[in-house]
Amino acid sequence: MQKWEYVTVPLLVHATKQILDNWGEDGWELVQVVPGPNPEQLIAYMKRPKS
């Protein structure tokens, strides 16, 4: 059975693609994006298989 590890990542609205691309290069897959504590910030939930 596949096991996963998870992380939450703060996203800045003006740099979202760059931040997600960096995490994606490390094997992280985006699960969901939710509003952050202020209008300039979002929170991304990421996962990747445990090795």
Short mmCIF file of N, CA and C in Angstrom, two decimals:
data_model
loop_
_atom_site.label_atom_id
_atom_site.label_comp_id
_atom_site.label_asym_id
_atom_site.label_seq_id
_atom_site.Cartn_x
_atom_site.Cartn_y
_atom_site.Cartn_z
N MET A 1 0.84 -1.18 0.00
CA MET A 1 0.00 0.00 0.00
C MET A 1 0.89 1.25 0.00
N GLN A 2 0.57 2.19 -0.87
CA GLN A 2 1.35 3.42 -0.99
C GLN A 2 1.18 4.29 0.26
N LYS A 3 2.28 4.80 0.78
CA LYS A 3 2.25 5.75 1.90
C LYS A 3 2.70 7.10 1.38
N TRP A 4 2.11 8.16 1.96
CA TRP A 4 2.35 9.53 1.50
C TRP A 4 2.90 10.38 2.63
N GLU A 5 3.66 11.39 2.26
CA GLU A 5 4.01 12.45 3.19
C GLU A 5 3.39 13.73 2.67
N TYR A 6 3.04 14.63 3.58
CA TYR A 6 2.31 15.85 3.24
C TYR A 6 3.03 17.07 3.77
N VAL A 7 2.79 18.21 3.12
CA VAL A 7 3.35 19.47 3.58
C VAL A 7 2.37 20.59 3.21
N THR A 8 2.35 21.63 4.03
CA THR A 8 1.60 22.84 3.68
C THR A 8 2.61 23.91 3.32
N VAL A 9 2.29 24.66 2.26
CA VAL A 9 3.23 25.64 1.71
C VAL A 9 2.52 26.98 1.55
N PRO A 10 3.03 28.06 2.13
CA PRO A 10 2.45 29.38 1.88
C PRO A 10 2.78 29.82 0.46
N LEU A 11 1.79 30.33 -0.25
CA LEU A 11 1.96 30.81 -1.62
C LEU A 11 1.72 32.32 -1.66
N LEU A 12 2.61 33.04 -2.28
CA LEU A 12 2.38 34.46 -2.53
C LEU A 12 1.69 34.59 -3.88
N VAL A 13 0.65 35.39 -3.95
CA VAL A 13 -0.16 35.51 -5.16
C VAL A 13 0.68 35.86 -6.38
N HIS A 14 1.67 36.71 -6.22
CA HIS A 14 2.48 37.15 -7.36
C HIS A 14 3.56 36.15 -7.77
N ALA A 15 3.75 35.04 -7.00
CA ALA A 15 4.80 34.07 -7.32
C ALA A 15 4.31 32.63 -7.25
N THR A 16 3.01 32.44 -7.40
CA THR A 16 2.43 31.10 -7.23
C THR A 16 3.05 30.05 -8.14
N LYS A 17 3.14 30.35 -9.43
CA LYS A 17 3.67 29.36 -10.38
C LYS A 17 5.11 28.98 -10.04
N GLN A 18 5.94 29.95 -9.76
CA GLN A 18 7.34 29.69 -9.44
C GLN A 18 7.46 28.80 -8.20
N ILE A 19 6.69 29.10 -7.17
CA ILE A 19 6.74 28.31 -5.94
C ILE A 19 6.28 26.88 -6.20
N LEU A 20 5.16 26.72 -6.91
CA LEU A 20 4.67 25.37 -7.19
C LEU A 20 5.62 24.59 -8.09
N ASP A 21 6.22 25.25 -9.07
CA ASP A 21 7.20 24.58 -9.94
C ASP A 21 8.40 24.08 -9.13
N ASN A 22 8.87 24.88 -8.19
CA ASN A 22 10.00 24.47 -7.35
C ASN A 22 9.66 23.22 -6.53
N TRP A 23 8.49 23.20 -5.92
CA TRP A 23 8.09 22.03 -5.14
C TRP A 23 7.85 20.82 -6.05
N GLY A 24 7.29 21.06 -7.23
CA GLY A 24 7.05 19.97 -8.18
C GLY A 24 8.35 19.31 -8.62
N GLU A 25 9.40 20.09 -8.79
CA GLU A 25 10.71 19.53 -9.16
C GLU A 25 11.24 18.59 -8.10
N ASP A 26 10.81 18.77 -6.86
CA ASP A 26 11.23 17.89 -5.76
C ASP A 26 10.27 16.72 -5.56
N GLY A 27 9.33 16.54 -6.48
CA GLY A 27 8.44 15.38 -6.42
C GLY A 27 7.12 15.61 -5.70
N TRP A 28 6.85 16.85 -5.30
CA TRP A 28 5.61 17.15 -4.59
C TRP A 28 4.48 17.39 -5.59
N GLU A 29 3.30 16.87 -5.28
CA GLU A 29 2.10 17.03 -6.11
C GLU A 29 1.10 17.90 -5.36
N LEU A 30 0.54 18.87 -6.07
CA LEU A 30 -0.45 19.77 -5.47
C LEU A 30 -1.75 19.02 -5.24
N VAL A 31 -2.29 19.12 -4.02
CA VAL A 31 -3.56 18.48 -3.67
C VAL A 31 -4.68 19.52 -3.65
N GLN A 32 -4.42 20.66 -2.99
CA GLN A 32 -5.45 21.68 -2.83
C GLN A 32 -4.82 23.02 -2.49
N VAL A 33 -5.50 24.10 -2.87
CA VAL A 33 -5.11 25.45 -2.48
C VAL A 33 -6.28 26.07 -1.75
N VAL A 34 -6.02 26.67 -0.59
CA VAL A 34 -7.06 27.31 0.22
C VAL A 34 -6.62 28.74 0.54
N PRO A 35 -7.56 29.61 0.87
CA PRO A 35 -7.20 30.98 1.24
C PRO A 35 -6.30 31.01 2.47
N GLY A 36 -5.37 31.96 2.49
CA GLY A 36 -4.47 32.12 3.62
C GLY A 36 -5.00 33.15 4.60
N PRO A 37 -4.15 33.56 5.53
CA PRO A 37 -4.56 34.49 6.57
C PRO A 37 -4.83 35.91 6.07
N ASN A 38 -4.37 36.24 4.86
CA ASN A 38 -4.62 37.56 4.30
C ASN A 38 -4.81 37.44 2.79
N PRO A 39 -5.33 38.47 2.13
CA PRO A 39 -5.64 38.38 0.69
C PRO A 39 -4.43 38.17 -0.21
N GLU A 40 -3.24 38.46 0.27
CA GLU A 40 -2.03 38.30 -0.53
C GLU A 40 -1.45 36.90 -0.46
N GLN A 41 -2.04 36.03 0.34
CA GLN A 41 -1.44 34.72 0.57
C GLN A 41 -2.45 33.60 0.41
N LEU A 42 -1.98 32.49 -0.16
CA LEU A 42 -2.73 31.26 -0.27
C LEU A 42 -1.92 30.17 0.42
N ILE A 43 -2.59 29.06 0.76
CA ILE A 43 -1.91 27.92 1.36
C ILE A 43 -2.11 26.72 0.44
N ALA A 44 -1.00 26.09 0.05
CA ALA A 44 -1.06 24.91 -0.80
C ALA A 44 -0.82 23.67 0.06
N TYR A 45 -1.62 22.63 -0.17
CA TYR A 45 -1.41 21.32 0.44
C TYR A 45 -0.79 20.43 -0.62
N MET A 46 0.36 19.85 -0.31
CA MET A 46 1.12 19.04 -1.25
C MET A 46 1.33 17.64 -0.68
N LYS A 47 1.54 16.67 -1.59
CA LYS A 47 1.88 15.31 -1.15
C LYS A 47 2.89 14.71 -2.11
N ARG A 48 3.61 13.69 -1.60
CA ARG A 48 4.49 12.89 -2.45
C ARG A 48 4.64 11.51 -1.80
N PRO A 49 4.94 10.51 -2.61
CA PRO A 49 5.11 9.16 -2.04
C PRO A 49 6.29 9.15 -1.07
N LYS A 50 6.10 8.40 0.03
CA LYS A 50 7.21 8.21 0.97
C LYS A 50 8.20 7.24 0.35
N SER A 51 9.46 7.50 0.55
CA SER A 51 10.47 6.59 -0.02
C SER A 51 10.97 5.61 1.02
#
